[in-house]
mmCIF file of C-alpha atoms in Angstrom:
data_model
loop_
_atom_site.group_PDB
_atom_site.id
_atom_site.type_symbol
_atom_site.label_atom_id
_atom_site.label_comp_id
_atom_site.label_asym_id
_atom_site.label_seq_id
_atom_site.Cartn_x
_atom_site.Cartn_y
_atom_site.Cartn_z
ATOM 1 C CA ILE A 1 0.000 0.000 0.000
ATOM 2 C CA ILE A 2 2.768 2.433 0.971
ATOM 3 C CA ALA A 3 4.810 1.714 -2.153
ATOM 4 C CA GLY A 4 1.751 2.161 -4.380
ATOM 5 C CA LEU A 5 0.871 5.491 -2.784
ATOM 6 C CA ALA A 6 4.450 6.702 -3.161
ATOM 7 C CA THR A 7 4.561 5.587 -6.804
ATOM 8 C CA GLY A 8 1.408 7.510 -7.616
ATOM 9 C CA MET A 9 2.587 10.622 -5.814
ATOM 10 C CA ILE A 10 6.037 10.719 -7.412
ATOM 11 C CA SER A 11 4.486 10.199 -10.853
ATOM 12 C CA THR A 12 2.984 13.693 -10.644
ATOM 13 C CA PHE A 13 6.468 15.266 -10.734
ATOM 14 C CA SER A 14 7.456 14.667 -14.351
ATOM 15 C CA SER A 15 3.875 14.819 -15.611
ATOM 16 C CA VAL A 16 3.144 18.243 -14.146
ATOM 17 C CA LEU A 17 6.498 19.692 -15.247
ATOM 18 C CA LEU A 18 5.907 18.496 -18.818
ATOM 19 C CA PHE A 19 2.358 19.789 -18.712
ATOM 20 C CA ALA A 20 3.474 23.198 -17.423
ATOM 21 C CA ALA A 21 6.123 23.424 -20.152
ATOM 22 C CA ALA A 22 3.488 22.630 -22.803
ATOM 23 C CA ILE A 23 1.190 25.401 -21.517
ATOM 24 C CA TRP A 24 3.997 27.931 -21.324
ATOM 25 C CA ALA A 25 5.407 27.116 -24.763
ATOM 26 C CA SER A 26 2.032 27.082 -26.545
ATOM 27 C CA TYR A 27 1.053 30.400 -24.955
ATOM 28 C CA ALA A 28 4.409 31.966 -25.815
ATOM 29 C CA LEU A 29 4.036 30.956 -29.460
ATOM 30 C CA ALA A 30 0.403 31.903 -30.100
ATOM 31 C CA GLY A 31 -1.293 33.052 -26.880
ATOM 32 C CA PHE A 32 -4.467 31.318 -25.800
ATOM 33 C CA TYR A 33 -5.034 30.343 -29.419
ATOM 34 C CA GLY A 34 -1.876 28.248 -29.111
ATOM 35 C CA VAL A 35 -3.216 26.666 -25.907
ATOM 36 C CA ALA A 36 -6.455 25.820 -27.730
ATOM 37 C CA LEU A 37 -4.439 24.265 -30.579
ATOM 38 C CA ALA A 38 -2.456 22.208 -28.070
ATOM 39 C CA ALA A 39 -5.709 20.971 -26.522
ATOM 40 C CA SER A 40 -7.047 20.091 -29.980
ATOM 41 C CA ALA A 41 -3.847 18.213 -30.756
ATOM 42 C CA MET A 42 -4.172 16.218 -27.536
ATOM 43 C CA MET A 43 -7.771 15.342 -28.359
ATOM 44 C CA ALA A 44 -6.759 14.406 -31.905
ATOM 45 C CA THR A 45 -5.272 11.228 -30.410
ATOM 46 C CA THR A 46 -8.734 10.057 -29.332
ATOM 47 C CA ALA A 47 -8.692 7.020 -31.616
ATOM 48 C CA MET A 48 -5.360 5.892 -30.193
ATOM 49 C CA GLN A 49 -6.607 6.437 -26.641
ATOM 50 C CA LEU A 50 -9.697 4.320 -27.287
ATOM 51 C CA ALA A 51 -7.554 1.509 -28.691
ATOM 52 C CA ILE A 52 -5.168 1.701 -25.724
ATOM 53 C CA ASP A 53 -7.981 1.752 -23.185
ATOM 54 C CA ALA A 54 -9.713 -1.208 -24.817
ATOM 55 C CA PHE A 55 -6.541 -3.319 -24.758
ATOM 56 C CA GLY A 56 -6.546 -3.753 -20.953
ATOM 57 C CA PRO A 57 -10.152 -4.972 -20.495
ATOM 58 C CA ILE A 58 -9.835 -7.333 -23.455
ATOM 59 C CA ALA A 59 -6.714 -8.952 -21.993
ATOM 60 C CA ASP A 60 -8.299 -9.073 -18.527
ATOM 61 C CA ASN A 61 -11.438 -10.757 -19.844
ATOM 62 C CA ALA A 62 -9.333 -13.200 -21.831
ATOM 63 C CA GLY A 63 -7.583 -14.231 -18.626
ATOM 64 C CA GLY A 64 -10.889 -14.740 -16.818
ATOM 65 C CA ILE A 65 -12.266 -16.857 -19.671
ATOM 66 C CA ALA A 66 -9.083 -18.942 -19.770
ATOM 67 C CA GLU A 67 -9.358 -19.664 -16.051
ATOM 68 C CA MET A 68 -13.081 -20.465 -16.062
ATOM 69 C CA SER A 69 -12.718 -22.737 -19.093
ATOM 70 C CA GLU A 70 -9.839 -24.578 -17.365
ATOM 71 C CA GLN A 71 -7.262 -23.898 -20.043
ATOM 72 C CA ASP A 72 -3.626 -24.892 -19.608
ATOM 73 C CA PRO A 73 -1.774 -22.834 -16.962
ATOM 74 C CA ILE A 74 0.522 -21.404 -19.643
ATOM 75 C CA VAL A 75 -2.506 -19.677 -21.220
ATOM 76 C CA ARG A 76 -3.321 -17.900 -17.965
ATOM 77 C CA GLU A 77 0.306 -16.876 -17.515
ATOM 78 C CA ARG A 78 0.384 -15.267 -20.945
ATOM 79 C CA THR A 79 -2.909 -13.442 -20.462
ATOM 80 C CA ASP A 80 -1.633 -12.101 -17.128
ATOM 81 C CA ILE A 81 1.405 -10.657 -18.899
ATOM 82 C CA LEU A 82 -0.866 -9.041 -21.479
ATOM 83 C CA ASP A 83 -3.110 -7.717 -18.711
ATOM 84 C CA ALA A 84 -0.117 -6.130 -16.964
ATOM 85 C CA VAL A 85 0.834 -4.422 -20.217
ATOM 86 C CA GLY A 86 -2.783 -3.301 -20.562
ATOM 87 C CA ASN A 87 -2.662 -1.578 -17.177
ATOM 88 C CA THR A 88 0.421 0.360 -18.246
ATOM 89 C CA THR A 89 -1.049 1.392 -21.594
ATOM 90 C CA ALA A 90 -4.313 2.362 -19.900
ATOM 91 C CA ALA A 91 -2.412 4.620 -17.508
ATOM 92 C CA THR A 92 -0.758 6.248 -20.542
ATOM 93 C CA GLY A 93 -4.115 6.786 -22.230
ATOM 94 C CA LYS A 94 -5.571 8.270 -19.070
ATOM 95 C CA GLY A 95 -2.605 10.642 -18.943
ATOM 96 C CA PHE A 96 -3.490 11.909 -22.410
ATOM 97 C CA ALA A 97 -7.108 12.314 -21.304
ATOM 98 C CA ILE A 98 -6.328 14.371 -18.203
ATOM 99 C CA ALA A 99 -3.839 16.539 -20.109
ATOM 100 C CA SER A 100 -6.388 17.323 -22.816
ATOM 101 C CA ALA A 101 -9.013 18.064 -20.136
ATOM 102 C CA ALA A 102 -6.718 20.538 -18.398
ATOM 103 C CA LEU A 103 -5.726 22.265 -21.648
ATOM 104 C CA THR A 104 -9.365 22.476 -22.678
ATOM 105 C CA SER A 105 -10.298 23.957 -19.304
ATOM 106 C CA LEU A 106 -7.562 26.567 -19.741
ATOM 107 C CA ALA A 107 -9.054 27.622 -23.075
ATOM 108 C CA LEU A 108 -12.503 27.773 -21.455
ATOM 109 C CA PHE A 109 -10.980 29.781 -18.641
ATOM 110 C CA ALA A 110 -9.710 32.346 -21.156
ATOM 111 C CA ALA A 111 -13.224 32.640 -22.572
ATOM 112 C CA TYR A 112 -14.548 33.076 -19.025
ATOM 113 C CA VAL A 113 -12.170 35.985 -18.397
ATOM 114 C CA THR A 114 -13.274 37.595 -21.680
ATOM 115 C CA PHE A 115 -16.989 37.311 -20.922
ATOM 116 C CA THR A 116 -16.742 38.562 -17.347
ATOM 117 C CA GLY A 117 -14.396 41.433 -18.216
ATOM 118 C CA ILE A 118 -12.016 40.799 -15.300
ATOM 119 C CA ASP A 119 -8.310 41.566 -15.761
ATOM 120 C CA GLY A 120 -7.174 38.569 -13.746
ATOM 121 C CA ILE A 121 -7.606 36.723 -10.467
ATOM 122 C CA ASN A 122 -6.059 38.527 -7.520
ATOM 123 C CA ILE A 123 -5.451 36.019 -4.709
ATOM 124 C CA PHE A 124 -4.537 38.890 -2.371
ATOM 125 C CA LYS A 125 -8.293 39.406 -2.056
ATOM 126 C CA ALA A 126 -9.539 37.247 0.799
ATOM 127 C CA PRO A 127 -12.766 36.010 -0.896
ATOM 128 C CA VAL A 128 -10.824 34.960 -4.010
ATOM 129 C CA LEU A 129 -8.201 33.090 -1.976
ATOM 130 C CA ALA A 130 -10.947 31.400 0.038
ATOM 131 C CA MET A 131 -12.638 30.137 -3.144
ATOM 132 C CA LEU A 132 -9.264 28.919 -4.450
ATOM 133 C CA PHE A 133 -9.005 26.644 -1.404
ATOM 134 C CA VAL A 134 -12.624 25.537 -1.800
ATOM 135 C CA GLY A 135 -11.939 24.605 -5.409
ATOM 136 C CA GLY A 136 -8.879 22.592 -4.390
ATOM 137 C CA MET A 137 -11.024 20.688 -1.890
ATOM 138 C CA VAL A 138 -13.739 19.631 -4.343
ATOM 139 C CA PRO A 139 -11.721 16.974 -6.292
ATOM 140 C CA VAL A 140 -10.738 15.341 -2.984
ATOM 141 C CA VAL A 141 -14.352 15.116 -1.803
ATOM 142 C CA PHE A 142 -15.477 14.014 -5.279
ATOM 143 C CA SER A 143 -12.923 11.170 -5.221
ATOM 144 C CA ALA A 144 -14.065 10.119 -1.757
ATOM 145 C CA LEU A 145 -17.698 9.968 -2.862
ATOM 146 C CA ALA A 146 -16.786 7.954 -5.959
ATOM 147 C CA MET A 147 -14.730 5.439 -3.970
ATOM 148 C CA ASN A 148 -17.449 5.086 -1.326
ATOM 149 C CA ALA A 149 -19.889 4.357 -4.135
ATOM 150 C CA VAL A 150 -17.639 1.548 -5.386
ATOM 151 C CA GLY A 151 -17.338 0.118 -1.877
ATOM 152 C CA LYS A 152 -21.096 0.127 -1.278
ATOM 153 C CA ALA A 153 -21.842 -1.484 -4.640
ATOM 154 C CA ALA A 154 -19.150 -4.123 -4.053
ATOM 155 C CA MET A 155 -20.617 -5.068 -0.661
ATOM 156 C CA GLU A 156 -24.105 -5.337 -2.162
ATOM 157 C CA MET A 157 -22.656 -7.599 -4.859
ATOM 158 C CA VAL A 158 -20.907 -9.782 -2.265
ATOM 159 C CA ASN A 159 -24.098 -10.148 -0.233
ATOM 160 C CA GLU A 160 -26.033 -11.122 -3.367
ATOM 161 C CA VAL A 161 -23.447 -13.745 -4.327
ATOM 162 C CA VAL A 162 -23.480 -15.188 -0.804
ATOM 163 C CA ARG A 163 -27.296 -15.351 -0.919
ATOM 164 C CA GLN A 164 -27.278 -17.201 -4.221
ATOM 165 C CA PHE A 165 -24.778 -19.764 -2.967
ATOM 166 C CA LYS A 166 -27.000 -20.388 0.038
ATOM 167 C CA GLU A 167 -30.338 -20.514 -1.763
ATOM 168 C CA ILE A 168 -29.411 -22.047 -5.137
ATOM 169 C CA PRO A 169 -27.893 -25.532 -4.791
ATOM 170 C CA GLY A 170 -25.408 -26.954 -7.264
ATOM 171 C CA ILE A 171 -23.771 -23.730 -8.435
ATOM 172 C CA MET A 172 -20.231 -24.965 -7.852
ATOM 173 C CA GLU A 173 -21.053 -28.367 -9.337
ATOM 174 C CA GLY A 174 -22.513 -26.777 -12.463
ATOM 175 C CA THR A 175 -25.998 -28.187 -11.940
ATOM 176 C CA GLY A 176 -27.509 -24.923 -10.663
ATOM 177 C CA LYS A 177 -27.820 -21.714 -12.654
ATOM 178 C CA PRO A 178 -26.825 -18.461 -10.898
ATOM 179 C CA GLU A 179 -28.999 -15.381 -11.222
ATOM 180 C CA TYR A 180 -26.600 -13.242 -13.206
ATOM 181 C CA ASP A 181 -29.159 -10.525 -13.859
ATOM 182 C CA LYS A 182 -29.367 -9.697 -10.135
ATOM 183 C CA CYS A 183 -25.652 -8.891 -10.030
ATOM 184 C CA VAL A 184 -25.844 -6.824 -13.201
ATOM 185 C CA ALA A 185 -28.806 -4.893 -11.785
ATOM 186 C CA ILE A 186 -26.895 -4.116 -8.577
ATOM 187 C CA SER A 187 -23.906 -2.662 -10.424
ATOM 188 C CA THR A 188 -26.058 -0.727 -12.893
ATOM 189 C CA GLN A 189 -28.364 0.807 -10.297
ATOM 190 C CA ALA A 190 -25.474 1.671 -7.991
ATOM 191 C CA SER A 191 -23.553 3.367 -10.787
ATOM 192 C CA LEU A 192 -26.504 5.678 -11.401
ATOM 193 C CA LYS A 193 -27.781 6.240 -7.858
ATOM 194 C CA GLU A 194 -24.424 6.745 -6.147
ATOM 195 C CA MET A 195 -23.294 9.340 -8.684
ATOM 196 C CA MET A 196 -26.156 11.705 -7.907
ATOM 197 C CA LEU A 197 -24.378 13.350 -4.963
ATOM 198 C CA PRO A 198 -21.067 13.895 -6.820
ATOM 199 C CA GLY A 199 -23.043 15.347 -9.737
ATOM 200 C CA ILE A 200 -24.913 17.746 -7.477
ATOM 201 C CA LEU A 201 -21.593 18.716 -5.899
ATOM 202 C CA THR A 202 -20.053 19.504 -9.282
ATOM 203 C CA ILE A 203 -22.970 21.533 -10.635
ATOM 204 C CA GLY A 204 -24.160 23.084 -7.384
ATOM 205 C CA PHE A 205 -20.927 24.487 -5.957
ATOM 206 C CA PRO A 206 -20.315 27.132 -8.691
ATOM 207 C CA ILE A 207 -23.946 28.268 -8.452
ATOM 208 C CA VAL A 208 -23.778 28.517 -4.657
ATOM 209 C CA ILE A 209 -20.535 30.500 -4.847
ATOM 210 C CA VAL A 210 -22.091 33.013 -7.233
ATOM 211 C CA LEU A 211 -25.282 33.350 -5.163
ATOM 212 C CA VAL A 212 -23.371 33.841 -1.921
ATOM 213 C CA GLY A 213 -21.018 36.287 -3.612
ATOM 214 C CA LEU A 214 -23.872 38.363 -5.023
ATOM 215 C CA LEU A 215 -25.553 38.319 -1.610
ATOM 216 C CA VAL A 216 -22.443 39.557 0.198
ATOM 217 C CA TYR A 217 -21.198 41.881 -2.559
ATOM 218 C CA PRO A 218 -24.356 42.967 -4.446
ATOM 219 C CA ASP A 219 -22.626 45.925 -6.139
ATOM 220 C CA ASN A 220 -19.355 44.239 -7.077
ATOM 221 C CA ASN A 221 -19.892 41.683 -9.837
ATOM 222 C CA MET A 222 -16.196 41.778 -10.760
ATOM 223 C CA LEU A 223 -15.207 40.478 -7.327
ATOM 224 C CA VAL A 224 -17.799 37.710 -7.576
ATOM 225 C CA ALA A 225 -16.409 36.810 -11.014
ATOM 226 C CA GLU A 226 -12.909 36.606 -9.532
ATOM 227 C CA MET A 227 -14.238 34.401 -6.724
ATOM 228 C CA LEU A 228 -15.731 31.968 -9.240
ATOM 229 C CA GLY A 229 -12.548 32.117 -11.299
ATOM 230 C CA GLY A 230 -10.492 31.255 -8.225
ATOM 231 C CA TYR A 231 -12.767 28.290 -7.562
ATOM 232 C CA MET A 232 -12.344 27.078 -11.154
ATOM 233 C CA ALA A 233 -8.560 27.402 -10.920
ATOM 234 C CA GLY A 234 -8.505 25.410 -7.674
ATOM 235 C CA VAL A 235 -10.593 22.603 -9.172
ATOM 236 C CA THR A 236 -8.386 22.424 -12.265
ATOM 237 C CA VAL A 237 -5.035 22.302 -10.482
ATOM 238 C CA SER A 238 -6.136 19.921 -7.728
ATOM 239 C CA GLY A 239 -8.074 17.731 -10.172
ATOM 240 C CA VAL A 240 -5.069 17.256 -12.463
ATOM 241 C CA LEU A 241 -2.827 16.216 -9.571
ATOM 242 C CA TRP A 242 -5.386 13.813 -8.127
ATOM 243 C CA ALA A 243 -6.095 12.250 -11.520
ATOM 244 C CA ILE A 244 -2.415 11.555 -12.233
ATOM 245 C CA PHE A 245 -1.854 10.223 -8.710
ATOM 246 C CA GLN A 246 -4.863 7.896 -8.682
ATOM 247 C CA ASN A 247 -4.416 6.555 -12.212
ATOM 248 C CA ASN A 248 -0.757 5.644 -11.734
ATOM 249 C CA ALA A 249 -1.094 4.357 -8.158
ATOM 250 C CA GLY A 250 -3.998 2.117 -9.160
ATOM 251 C CA GLY A 251 -2.077 0.709 -12.111
ATOM 252 C CA ALA A 252 0.962 0.035 -9.928
ATOM 253 C CA TRP A 253 -1.121 -1.903 -7.376
ATOM 254 C CA ASP A 254 -2.772 -3.976 -10.107
ATOM 255 C CA ASN A 255 0.552 -4.860 -11.744
ATOM 256 C CA ALA A 256 2.056 -5.735 -8.363
ATOM 257 C CA LYS A 257 -0.676 -8.309 -7.822
ATOM 258 C CA LYS A 258 -0.225 -9.824 -11.283
ATOM 259 C CA SER A 259 3.535 -10.039 -10.902
ATOM 260 C CA PHE A 260 3.068 -12.797 -8.301
ATOM 261 C CA GLU A 261 1.606 -15.071 -10.967
ATOM 262 C CA ALA A 262 5.091 -15.489 -12.441
ATOM 263 C CA GLY A 263 6.872 -15.065 -9.119
ATOM 264 C CA VAL A 264 8.587 -12.145 -7.407
ATOM 265 C CA GLU A 265 11.973 -12.218 -5.735
ATOM 266 C CA ILE A 266 11.767 -10.603 -2.269
ATOM 267 C CA ASN A 267 14.999 -10.484 -0.247
ATOM 268 C CA GLY A 268 16.478 -13.284 -2.322
ATOM 269 C CA VAL A 269 13.428 -15.565 -1.949
ATOM 270 C CA MET A 270 10.992 -16.252 -4.787
ATOM 271 C CA THR A 271 7.410 -15.504 -3.752
ATOM 272 C CA TYR A 272 4.407 -16.808 -5.661
ATOM 273 C CA LYS A 273 0.616 -16.624 -5.707
ATOM 274 C CA GLY A 274 -0.958 -17.598 -2.381
ATOM 275 C CA SER A 275 1.858 -16.203 -0.224
ATOM 276 C CA GLU A 276 1.396 -13.511 2.412
ATOM 277 C CA ALA A 277 3.010 -10.969 0.089
ATOM 278 C CA HIS A 278 0.525 -11.905 -2.625
ATOM 279 C CA LYS A 279 -2.367 -11.436 -0.170
ATOM 280 C CA ALA A 280 -1.048 -7.947 0.617
ATOM 281 C CA ALA A 281 -0.863 -7.215 -3.115
ATOM 282 C CA VAL A 282 -4.495 -8.317 -3.494
ATOM 283 C CA THR A 283 -5.429 -5.824 -0.788
ATOM 284 C CA GLY A 284 -3.572 -3.120 -2.706
ATOM 285 C CA ASP A 285 -5.367 -4.056 -5.909
ATOM 286 C CA THR A 286 -8.702 -3.791 -4.085
ATOM 287 C CA VAL A 287 -7.838 -0.162 -3.378
ATOM 288 C CA GLY A 288 -6.268 0.390 -6.792
ATOM 289 C CA ASP A 289 -9.259 -0.654 -8.896
ATOM 290 C CA PRO A 290 -11.534 2.219 -7.767
ATOM 291 C CA PHE A 291 -8.494 4.503 -7.948
ATOM 292 C CA LYS A 292 -7.651 3.833 -11.591
ATOM 293 C CA ASP A 293 -11.101 2.935 -12.923
ATOM 294 C CA THR A 294 -13.478 5.269 -11.067
ATOM 295 C CA SER A 295 -12.221 8.297 -9.173
ATOM 296 C CA GLY A 296 -9.131 8.926 -11.333
ATOM 297 C CA PRO A 297 -10.859 9.107 -14.736
ATOM 298 C CA SER A 298 -13.790 11.022 -13.211
ATOM 299 C CA MET A 299 -11.479 14.008 -12.617
ATOM 300 C CA ASN A 300 -11.617 14.729 -16.364
ATOM 301 C CA ILE A 301 -15.385 15.190 -16.204
ATOM 302 C CA LEU A 302 -15.149 17.249 -13.011
ATOM 303 C CA ILE A 303 -12.639 19.687 -14.517
ATOM 304 C CA LYS A 304 -14.440 20.180 -17.824
ATOM 305 C CA LEU A 305 -17.909 20.446 -16.308
ATOM 306 C CA THR A 306 -16.785 22.985 -13.705
ATOM 307 C CA CYS A 307 -15.258 25.254 -16.340
ATOM 308 C CA LEU A 308 -18.310 24.903 -18.599
ATOM 309 C CA ILE A 309 -20.659 25.893 -15.784
ATOM 310 C CA GLY A 310 -18.466 28.893 -15.019
ATOM 311 C CA LEU A 311 -18.567 29.873 -18.687
ATOM 312 C CA VAL A 312 -22.373 29.676 -18.674
ATOM 313 C CA ILE A 313 -22.557 31.950 -15.622
ATOM 314 C CA ALA A 314 -19.944 34.391 -16.982
ATOM 315 C CA PRO A 315 -22.282 36.667 -19.048
ATOM 316 C CA ILE A 316 -24.415 37.264 -15.950
ATOM 317 C CA LEU A 317 -21.429 38.487 -13.975
ATOM 318 C CA GLY A 318 -19.965 40.428 -16.903
ATOM 319 C CA GLY A 319 -23.000 42.721 -17.159
ATOM 320 C CA HIS A 320 -22.842 43.086 -20.953
ATOM 321 C CA SER A 321 -25.208 45.756 -22.232
ATOM 322 C CA ILE A 322 -25.781 47.839 -25.351
ATOM 323 C CA GLU A 323 -25.759 51.570 -24.801
ATOM 324 C CA ASP A 324 -27.901 53.867 -26.926
ATOM 325 C CA THR A 325 -26.023 56.482 -28.965
ATOM 326 C CA THR A 326 -27.343 59.664 -30.541
ATOM 327 C CA ALA A 327 -26.805 60.756 -34.105
ATOM 328 C CA ASP A 328 -24.650 63.706 -33.176
ATOM 329 C CA ALA A 329 -22.403 61.811 -30.757
ATOM 330 C CA PRO A 330 -18.976 60.955 -32.119
ATOM 331 C CA GLN A 331 -18.123 57.280 -32.448
ATOM 332 C CA GLU A 332 -15.031 56.020 -30.624
ATOM 333 C CA ASN A 333 -13.365 52.618 -30.838
ATOM 334 C CA THR A 334 -10.452 51.505 -28.655
ATOM 335 C CA ILE A 335 -8.347 48.535 -29.693
ATOM 336 C CA GLN A 336 -5.861 46.950 -27.267
ATOM 337 C CA VAL A 337 -3.242 44.826 -29.027
ATOM 338 C CA ASP A 338 -0.911 42.561 -27.033
ATOM 339 C CA THR A 339 2.153 41.877 -29.155
ATOM 340 C CA GLU A 340 5.841 42.317 -28.476
ATOM 341 C CA LYS A 341 5.075 46.026 -27.979
ATOM 342 C CA GLN A 342 2.140 47.534 -26.104
ATOM 343 C CA VAL A 343 -0.042 49.348 -28.643
ATOM 344 C CA GLU A 344 -3.295 51.204 -27.977
ATOM 345 C CA LYS A 345 -5.305 52.503 -30.898
ATOM 346 C CA GLN A 346 -8.252 54.913 -30.563
ATOM 347 C CA VAL A 347 -10.520 55.854 -33.466
ATOM 348 C CA ARG A 348 -12.859 58.865 -33.279
ATOM 349 C CA VAL A 349 -15.472 59.411 -36.017
ATOM 350 C CA GLU A 350 -17.550 62.574 -36.507
ATOM 351 C CA MET A 351 -20.179 62.733 -39.274
ATOM 352 C CA SER A 352 -22.157 65.723 -40.554
ATOM 353 C CA SER A 353 -24.317 66.491 -43.632
ATOM 354 C CA ASP A 354 -25.315 69.534 -45.670
ATOM 355 C CA ASN A 355 -28.459 70.428 -47.600
ATOM 356 C CA ASP A 356 -27.258 68.560 -50.730
ATOM 357 C CA GLU A 357 -27.326 65.286 -48.829
ATOM 358 C CA LEU A 358 -23.540 65.153 -48.946
ATOM 359 C CA PHE A 359 -21.801 63.774 -45.909
ATOM 360 C CA THR A 360 -18.521 64.839 -44.381
ATOM 361 C CA VAL A 361 -16.760 62.435 -42.032
ATOM 362 C CA THR A 362 -13.715 63.304 -39.950
ATOM 363 C CA VAL A 363 -11.730 60.274 -38.789
ATOM 364 C CA THR A 364 -9.143 60.838 -36.056
ATOM 365 C CA ILE A 365 -6.835 57.906 -35.346
ATOM 366 C CA THR A 366 -4.709 58.186 -32.187
ATOM 367 C CA THR A 367 -2.050 55.516 -31.667
ATOM 368 C CA GLN A 368 -0.014 55.079 -28.485
ATOM 369 C CA GLU A 369 2.975 52.785 -28.754
ATOM 370 C CA ASP A 370 5.578 52.400 -26.008
ATOM 371 C CA GLY A 371 4.712 55.797 -24.574
ATOM 372 C CA TYR A 372 4.696 57.667 -27.924
ATOM 373 C CA THR A 373 1.467 59.180 -29.259
ATOM 374 C CA LYS A 374 0.716 59.581 -32.963
ATOM 375 C CA LYS A 375 -2.453 61.283 -34.270
ATOM 376 C CA VAL A 376 -3.701 61.134 -37.889
ATOM 377 C CA ASN A 377 -6.748 63.045 -39.238
ATOM 378 C CA GLN A 378 -8.553 62.024 -42.398
ATOM 379 C CA VAL A 379 -11.590 63.752 -43.970
ATOM 380 C CA LEU A 380 -14.011 61.787 -46.175
ATOM 381 C CA THR A 381 -16.789 63.336 -48.306
ATOM 382 C CA GLY A 382 -19.495 61.899 -50.532
ATOM 383 C CA THR A 383 -22.908 60.381 -50.406
ATOM 384 C CA LYS A 384 -24.000 58.197 -47.542
ATOM 385 C CA ALA A 385 -23.203 54.982 -49.409
ATOM 386 C CA GLU A 386 -19.794 56.243 -50.543
ATOM 387 C CA VAL A 387 -18.789 57.355 -47.045
ATOM 388 C CA GLU A 388 -19.925 54.112 -45.438
ATOM 389 C CA ALA A 389 -17.988 52.099 -48.004
ATOM 390 C CA GLN A 390 -14.817 54.087 -47.251
ATOM 391 C CA LEU A 391 -15.279 53.617 -43.502
ATOM 392 C CA GLU A 392 -15.792 49.868 -43.902
ATOM 393 C CA ALA A 393 -12.630 49.701 -46.005
ATOM 394 C CA MET A 394 -10.787 51.354 -43.115
ATOM 395 C CA ASP A 395 -12.334 48.782 -40.688
ATOM 396 C CA VAL A 396 -14.091 51.558 -38.747
ATOM 397 C CA VAL A 397 -17.542 51.220 -37.204
ATOM 398 C CA VAL A 398 -20.056 53.344 -39.136
ATOM 399 C CA PRO A 399 -21.711 55.887 -36.791
ATOM 400 C CA PRO A 400 -25.464 56.586 -36.831
ATOM 401 C CA THR A 401 -26.524 58.779 -39.762
ATOM 402 C CA PRO A 402 -27.268 62.386 -38.717
ATOM 403 C CA PRO A 403 -30.455 64.057 -39.991
ATOM 404 C CA VAL A 404 -30.111 65.940 -43.297
ATOM 405 C CA ALA A 405 -30.481 69.688 -42.985
ATOM 406 C CA ASP A 406 -33.473 71.167 -44.855
ATOM 407 C CA SER A 407 -32.627 74.340 -46.913
ATOM 408 C CA ASN A 408 -36.316 75.302 -47.507
ATOM 409 C CA THR A 409 -36.962 76.756 -44.092
ATOM 410 C CA ASP A 410 -39.542 79.426 -43.351
ATOM 411 C CA ALA A 411 -38.312 82.910 -42.455
#
């Protein structure tokens, strides 16, 4: 148990460093668009991941069939070797899955920041830091609920099997037929019923955070948005670490148990199946199965769903609105460009018309680059259609058309 826990924990070291380098490099090359491309590239290996994940269960089932059909021992030995390889390949596939989930959540996080209008998440603010810790706690509780669900379903299955052996004679002799459907029903119903609480936890926590934040800070939507963003960041970081730890620890425990089939040398003595060491490995595998097959892979869903819920709530916190403008008000556009140099571009448009239905537009473009200001004025004249065409060619928003002055006025 101790060695399996340590193996899972130490496996996070190289994985997280590689993951951090991928995020940093993709952002340095193309910003959040590069992060989105990296996530797409990770998900492009879906076909390979499906093939890798299917390899393990196929080999495991083959071993069970070989044992139940009383094949030669050499057949079982070979299927155990294949099953051990399947655990390793499955851990690799799950690594791809959690990496793509985290990269995807980062792209969703960028969209969340855009919709809410916040500049960033300031953990020096106490409410934001508090929600960061709450978010880090959620994957731990989610994993506990998932593992408890596996334990409850397993005990129900054991009780059902014991009942059938007592009430149905001749099962071991092959003369009695077990009630397989009862066991299938237990696992199916448990998988649905026991996941209700983790699902409510995942969906409900972001909503509760927003409601409490709006109740405490009714006039500060930006702070509430930062609180929710801190929660999302905590879930993502903690979820990635827990997923890597549980997937690799569970695979290590499973392989340790299978290694006794061929024999393991411990302190110079060969140890085989049925020994005390093998019994300890079976105990480890009992813990490892819900680790690598239930709570570990579920972190992917937790991370993605949390960020999606935050993205759905984002427009409410952002307070997007359309302001009415009058015909005589000048039109201004500000463009912030993040490149190697900091550039701010402001466009001011003033439109007027005379009695001949000719329009005069004055376009003032002010550019600030590295502390230097440059202003350019350009005057456009012509009909309404001609002026609008010229403005569209300059990629400038066309202002509302002012009323045409009437020359036939009474004295």
